[in-house]
PDB file of C-alpha atoms in Angstrom:
ATOM      1  CA  UNK C  14     121.963  20.762 165.102  1.00 70.00           C
ATOM      2  CA  UNK C  15     117.787  20.615 165.295  1.00 80.00           C
ATOM      3  CA  UNK C  16     115.869  20.486 162.347  1.00 76.00           C
ATOM      4  CA  UNK C  17     114.226  23.994 162.890  1.00 86.00           C
ATOM      5  CA  UNK C  18     117.335  25.063 162.830  1.00 91.00           C
ATOM      6  CA  UNK C  19     118.785  23.545 159.707  1.00 91.00           C
ATOM      7  CA  UNK C  20     115.370  24.135 157.642  1.00 91.00           C
ATOM      8  CA  UNK C  21     116.381  28.274 158.616  1.00 93.00           C
ATOM      9  CA  UNK C  22     120.012  27.936 157.191  1.00 95.00           C
ATOM     10  CA  UNK C  23     118.526  25.185 154.356  1.00 96.00           C
ATOM     11  CA  UNK C  24     115.728  27.863 153.788  1.00 96.00           C
ATOM     12  CA  UNK C  25     118.471  30.914 153.488  1.00 96.00           C
ATOM     13  CA  UNK C  26     120.268  29.106 151.465  1.00 96.00           C
ATOM     14  CA  UNK C  27     118.150  28.987 148.779  1.00 97.00           C
ATOM     15  CA  UNK C  28     117.314  32.403 149.198  1.00 98.00           C
ATOM     16  CA  UNK C  29     120.749  33.808 149.129  1.00 97.00           C
ATOM     17  CA  UNK C  30     120.787  31.955 146.509  1.00 96.00           C
ATOM     18  CA  UNK C  31     117.375  34.250 144.522  1.00 97.00           C
ATOM     19  CA  UNK C  32     119.305  37.233 146.026  1.00 98.00           C
ATOM     20  CA  UNK C  33     122.536  36.696 144.826  1.00 96.00           C
ATOM     21  CA  UNK C  34     121.160  36.206 141.531  1.00 96.00           C
ATOM     22  CA  UNK C  35     119.577  38.125 141.031  1.00 98.00           C
ATOM     23  CA  UNK C  36     121.778  40.241 141.298  1.00 98.00           C
ATOM     24  CA  UNK C  37     124.559  39.332 139.417  1.00 97.00           C
ATOM     25  CA  UNK C  38     121.821  39.142 136.302  1.00 97.00           C
ATOM     26  CA  UNK C  39     120.838  42.552 136.817  1.00 97.00           C
ATOM     27  CA  UNK C  40     123.896  43.505 136.737  1.00 97.00           C
ATOM     28  CA  UNK C  41     125.030  42.446 133.640  1.00 97.00           C
ATOM     29  CA  UNK C  42     122.470  44.151 131.613  1.00 98.00           C
ATOM     30  CA  UNK C  43     123.366  47.561 133.758  1.00 98.00           C
ATOM     31  CA  UNK C  44     127.562  47.701 134.272  1.00 97.00           C
ATOM     32  CA  UNK C  45     128.475  44.796 131.294  1.00 97.00           C
ATOM     33  CA  UNK C  46     127.060  45.540 128.474  1.00 97.00           C
ATOM     34  CA  UNK C  47     126.890  49.153 127.919  1.00 97.00           C
ATOM     35  CA  UNK C  48     130.591  48.753 128.825  1.00 96.00           C
ATOM     36  CA  UNK C  49     129.764  45.701 126.318  1.00 96.00           C
ATOM     37  CA  UNK C  50     128.331  48.809 123.788  1.00 97.00           C
ATOM     38  CA  UNK C  51     131.405  52.030 124.685  1.00 96.00           C
ATOM     39  CA  UNK C  52     134.038  49.194 122.895  1.00 94.00           C
ATOM     40  CA  UNK C  53     132.848  50.475 119.098  1.00 84.00           C
ATOM     41  CA  UNK C  54     132.441  51.085 116.844  1.00 92.00           C
ATOM     42  CA  UNK C  55     133.716  47.805 115.587  1.00 93.00           C
ATOM     43  CA  UNK C  56     131.468  44.892 116.323  1.00 97.00           C
ATOM     44  CA  UNK C  57     133.671  42.630 116.813  1.00 96.00           C
ATOM     45  CA  UNK C  58     135.027  44.188 119.845  1.00 97.00           C
ATOM     46  CA  UNK C  59     131.519  44.391 122.112  1.00 98.00           C
ATOM     47  CA  UNK C  60     130.720  40.645 120.035  1.00 98.00           C
ATOM     48  CA  UNK C  61     133.715  39.601 122.621  1.00 97.00           C
ATOM     49  CA  UNK C  62     132.458  41.272 125.567  1.00 97.00           C
ATOM     50  CA  UNK C  63     129.369  39.743 125.091  1.00 97.00           C
ATOM     51  CA  UNK C  64     130.594  36.064 124.406  1.00 98.00           C
ATOM     52  CA  UNK C  65     132.442  36.420 127.389  1.00 97.00           C
ATOM     53  CA  UNK C  66     129.845  38.081 129.563  1.00 96.00           C
ATOM     54  CA  UNK C  67     128.361  35.004 128.147  1.00 97.00           C
ATOM     55  CA  UNK C  68     130.515  32.490 128.301  1.00 97.00           C
ATOM     56  CA  UNK C  69     130.184  33.289 131.971  1.00 96.00           C
ATOM     57  CA  UNK C  70     126.907  33.439 133.148  1.00 95.00           C
ATOM     58  CA  UNK C  71     126.119  30.187 130.978  1.00 95.00           C
ATOM     59  CA  UNK C  72     128.162  28.533 133.182  1.00 97.00           C
ATOM     60  CA  UNK C  73     127.686  29.667 136.356  1.00 96.00           C
ATOM     61  CA  UNK C  74     123.660  31.023 136.012  1.00 95.00           C
ATOM     62  CA  UNK C  75     121.978  27.076 136.153  1.00 96.00           C
ATOM     63  CA  UNK C  76     123.127  25.295 138.814  1.00 96.00           C
ATOM     64  CA  UNK C  77     122.986  28.584 141.550  1.00 96.00           C
ATOM     65  CA  UNK C  78     118.992  28.132 139.855  1.00 96.00           C
ATOM     66  CA  UNK C  79     119.025  24.309 139.934  1.00 97.00           C
ATOM     67  CA  UNK C  80     120.877  25.021 144.207  1.00 97.00           C
ATOM     68  CA  UNK C  81     118.127  27.300 144.989  1.00 97.00           C
ATOM     69  CA  UNK C  82     115.524  25.498 143.712  1.00 98.00           C
ATOM     70  CA  UNK C  83     116.401  22.444 145.032  1.00 98.00           C
ATOM     71  CA  UNK C  84     117.000  23.917 148.289  1.00 98.00           C
ATOM     72  CA  UNK C  85     113.829  26.536 148.706  1.00 98.00           C
ATOM     73  CA  UNK C  86     111.796  22.371 147.098  1.00 98.00           C
ATOM     74  CA  UNK C  87     113.061  21.261 150.334  1.00 97.00           C
ATOM     75  CA  UNK C  88     111.803  23.013 152.398  1.00 97.00           C
ATOM     76  CA  UNK C  89     108.569  22.945 151.173  1.00 97.00           C
ATOM     77  CA  UNK C  90     108.245  19.558 151.137  1.00 97.00           C
ATOM     78  CA  UNK C  91     109.181  19.528 154.553  1.00 95.00           C
ATOM     79  CA  UNK C  92     106.674  22.098 155.063  1.00 95.00           C
ATOM     80  CA  UNK C  93     103.799  20.204 153.116  1.00 97.00           C
ATOM     81  CA  UNK C  94     105.385  17.404 155.368  1.00 96.00           C
ATOM     82  CA  UNK C  95     104.379  18.813 158.189  1.00 94.00           C
ATOM     83  CA  UNK C  96     101.826  20.077 156.969  1.00 96.00           C
ATOM     84  CA  UNK C  97     102.110  23.289 157.113  1.00 95.00           C
ATOM     85  CA  UNK C  98     102.008  26.719 154.458  1.00 96.00           C
ATOM     86  CA  UNK C  99     104.555  25.227 151.315  1.00 97.00           C
ATOM     87  CA  UNK C 100     103.251  26.396 147.584  1.00 98.00           C
ATOM     88  CA  UNK C 101     105.006  29.181 148.135  1.00 98.00           C
ATOM     89  CA  UNK C 102     108.840  28.130 148.683  1.00 98.00           C
ATOM     90  CA  UNK C 103     107.898  25.904 145.934  1.00 98.00           C
ATOM     91  CA  UNK C 104     107.321  28.453 144.338  1.00 98.00           C
ATOM     92  CA  UNK C 105     109.984  31.188 144.795  1.00 98.00           C
ATOM     93  CA  UNK C 106     112.496  27.775 143.700  1.00 98.00           C
ATOM     94  CA  UNK C 107     111.000  27.148 140.862  1.00 98.00           C
ATOM     95  CA  UNK C 108     110.293  31.610 140.017  1.00 98.00           C
ATOM     96  CA  UNK C 109     114.539  31.165 140.785  1.00 96.00           C
ATOM     97  CA  UNK C 110     114.824  28.080 137.795  1.00 97.00           C
ATOM     98  CA  UNK C 111     112.288  29.832 135.212  1.00 98.00           C
ATOM     99  CA  UNK C 112     115.581  30.810 133.659  1.00 97.00           C
ATOM    100  CA  UNK C 113     116.412  28.044 132.231  1.00 96.00           C
ATOM    101  CA  UNK C 114     113.510  28.138 129.798  1.00 97.00           C
ATOM    102  CA  UNK C 115     113.137  31.458 129.843  1.00 98.00           C
ATOM    103  CA  UNK C 116     116.000  31.551 128.364  1.00 97.00           C
ATOM    104  CA  UNK C 117     115.507  28.861 126.353  1.00 97.00           C
ATOM    105  CA  UNK C 118     112.744  30.293 124.646  1.00 98.00           C
ATOM    106  CA  UNK C 119     113.182  33.608 124.492  1.00 99.00           C
ATOM    107  CA  UNK C 120     116.169  34.803 124.355  1.00 98.00           C
ATOM    108  CA  UNK C 121     118.151  32.272 122.147  1.00 98.00           C
ATOM    109  CA  UNK C 122     117.049  33.638 118.462  1.00 98.00           C
ATOM    110  CA  UNK C 123     118.771  36.521 120.182  1.00 99.00           C
ATOM    111  CA  UNK C 124     122.141  34.330 121.208  1.00 98.00           C
ATOM    112  CA  UNK C 125     122.481  32.391 118.562  1.00 98.00           C
ATOM    113  CA  UNK C 126     122.736  35.659 116.609  1.00 98.00           C
ATOM    114  CA  UNK C 127     124.921  36.878 118.521  1.00 98.00           C
ATOM    115  CA  UNK C 128     127.541  34.106 119.171  1.00 98.00           C
ATOM    116  CA  UNK C 129     127.687  33.466 114.947  1.00 98.00           C
ATOM    117  CA  UNK C 130     128.304  37.371 115.115  1.00 98.00           C
ATOM    118  CA  UNK C 131     131.189  36.463 117.151  1.00 97.00           C
ATOM    119  CA  UNK C 132     132.214  33.545 115.954  1.00 96.00           C
ATOM    120  CA  UNK C 133     132.855  35.495 112.922  1.00 95.00           C
ATOM    121  CA  UNK C 134     130.103  32.910 110.457  1.00 96.00           C
ATOM    122  CA  UNK C 135     127.721  35.421 110.546  1.00 96.00           C
ATOM    123  CA  UNK C 136     128.882  39.525 109.525  1.00 96.00           C
ATOM    124  CA  UNK C 137     127.252  42.499 111.373  1.00 97.00           C
ATOM    125  CA  UNK C 138     126.716  45.891 111.057  1.00 97.00           C
ATOM    126  CA  UNK C 139     127.680  48.291 114.322  1.00 98.00           C
ATOM    127  CA  UNK C 140     123.712  48.866 114.183  1.00 97.00           C
ATOM    128  CA  UNK C 141     122.993  45.781 113.624  1.00 98.00           C
ATOM    129  CA  UNK C 142     124.989  44.971 117.273  1.00 98.00           C
ATOM    130  CA  UNK C 143     124.126  47.354 119.104  1.00 98.00           C
ATOM    131  CA  UNK C 144     120.111  47.001 118.242  1.00 98.00           C
ATOM    132  CA  UNK C 145     121.268  42.777 119.086  1.00 99.00           C
ATOM    133  CA  UNK C 146     122.815  43.438 122.640  1.00 98.00           C
ATOM    134  CA  UNK C 147     120.195  46.079 123.570  1.00 98.00           C
ATOM    135  CA  UNK C 148     117.438  43.947 122.877  1.00 99.00           C
ATOM    136  CA  UNK C 149     119.286  40.551 124.946  1.00 99.00           C
ATOM    137  CA  UNK C 150     119.635  43.552 127.985  1.00 99.00           C
ATOM    138  CA  UNK C 151     116.060  44.431 128.047  1.00 99.00           C
ATOM    139  CA  UNK C 152     115.455  39.732 127.728  1.00 99.00           C
ATOM    140  CA  UNK C 153     118.566  40.245 130.770  1.00 98.00           C
ATOM    141  CA  UNK C 154     116.651  42.145 132.920  1.00 98.00           C
ATOM    142  CA  UNK C 155     113.483  40.505 132.520  1.00 98.00           C
ATOM    143  CA  UNK C 156     114.958  37.475 133.240  1.00 98.00           C
ATOM    144  CA  UNK C 157     116.648  38.646 136.808  1.00 98.00           C
ATOM    145  CA  UNK C 158     113.382  39.678 138.285  1.00 98.00           C
ATOM    146  CA  UNK C 159     112.242  35.241 137.708  1.00 98.00           C
ATOM    147  CA  UNK C 160     115.449  35.790 141.053  1.00 98.00           C
ATOM    148  CA  UNK C 161     114.114  38.421 142.573  1.00 98.00           C
ATOM    149  CA  UNK C 162     110.785  37.490 142.504  1.00 98.00           C
ATOM    150  CA  UNK C 163     111.573  33.822 144.313  1.00 98.00           C
ATOM    151  CA  UNK C 164     113.743  35.819 146.596  1.00 98.00           C
ATOM    152  CA  UNK C 165     110.204  38.195 147.565  1.00 98.00           C
ATOM    153  CA  UNK C 166     108.621  35.654 147.835  1.00 98.00           C
ATOM    154  CA  UNK C 167     109.659  32.980 149.866  1.00 98.00           C
ATOM    155  CA  UNK C 168     111.300  35.567 152.467  1.00 98.00           C
ATOM    156  CA  UNK C 169     107.566  37.304 153.161  1.00 97.00           C
ATOM    157  CA  UNK C 170     107.004  32.870 152.878  1.00 96.00           C
ATOM    158  CA  UNK C 171     110.511  32.353 155.413  1.00 94.00           C
ATOM    159  CA  UNK C 172     108.685  35.748 157.343  1.00 95.00           C
ATOM    160  CA  UNK C 173     105.341  34.917 157.818  1.00 93.00           C
ATOM    161  CA  UNK C 174     105.132  30.822 158.788  1.00 82.00           C
TER     162      UNK C 174
END
């Protein structure tokens, strides 16, 4: 396998990872969250559904983000060594990885409130449950724009270099 073929395969892996994760994140907000909210008016059912979705995402999201960052970072480094444009590929990988600090900075409070309510340590009403899950849904959609941006920027960089 030639180095060019390897670079192409690694780039494709990173870009497909970005695209796949962006779609998965959007699907959670567009389909899973409304399904969870359709369980009302008892909060525990929506909270249980949200917790399941959250736990699965928390287990898979960071590793996927890291894998896409590493893939695109490796190609960016190779491009840098060859004096070819590399910054857009690094930006694409970093955009995917940005879901982690975004989650910690902007979503942690909502995540903790929902987790506490789901665990029963805090009682919240159906209205409060809906408001928290709706807030989480919007933040999650915003978070999904990060790997999507990475995919678009990375694809443009790969096609124009």
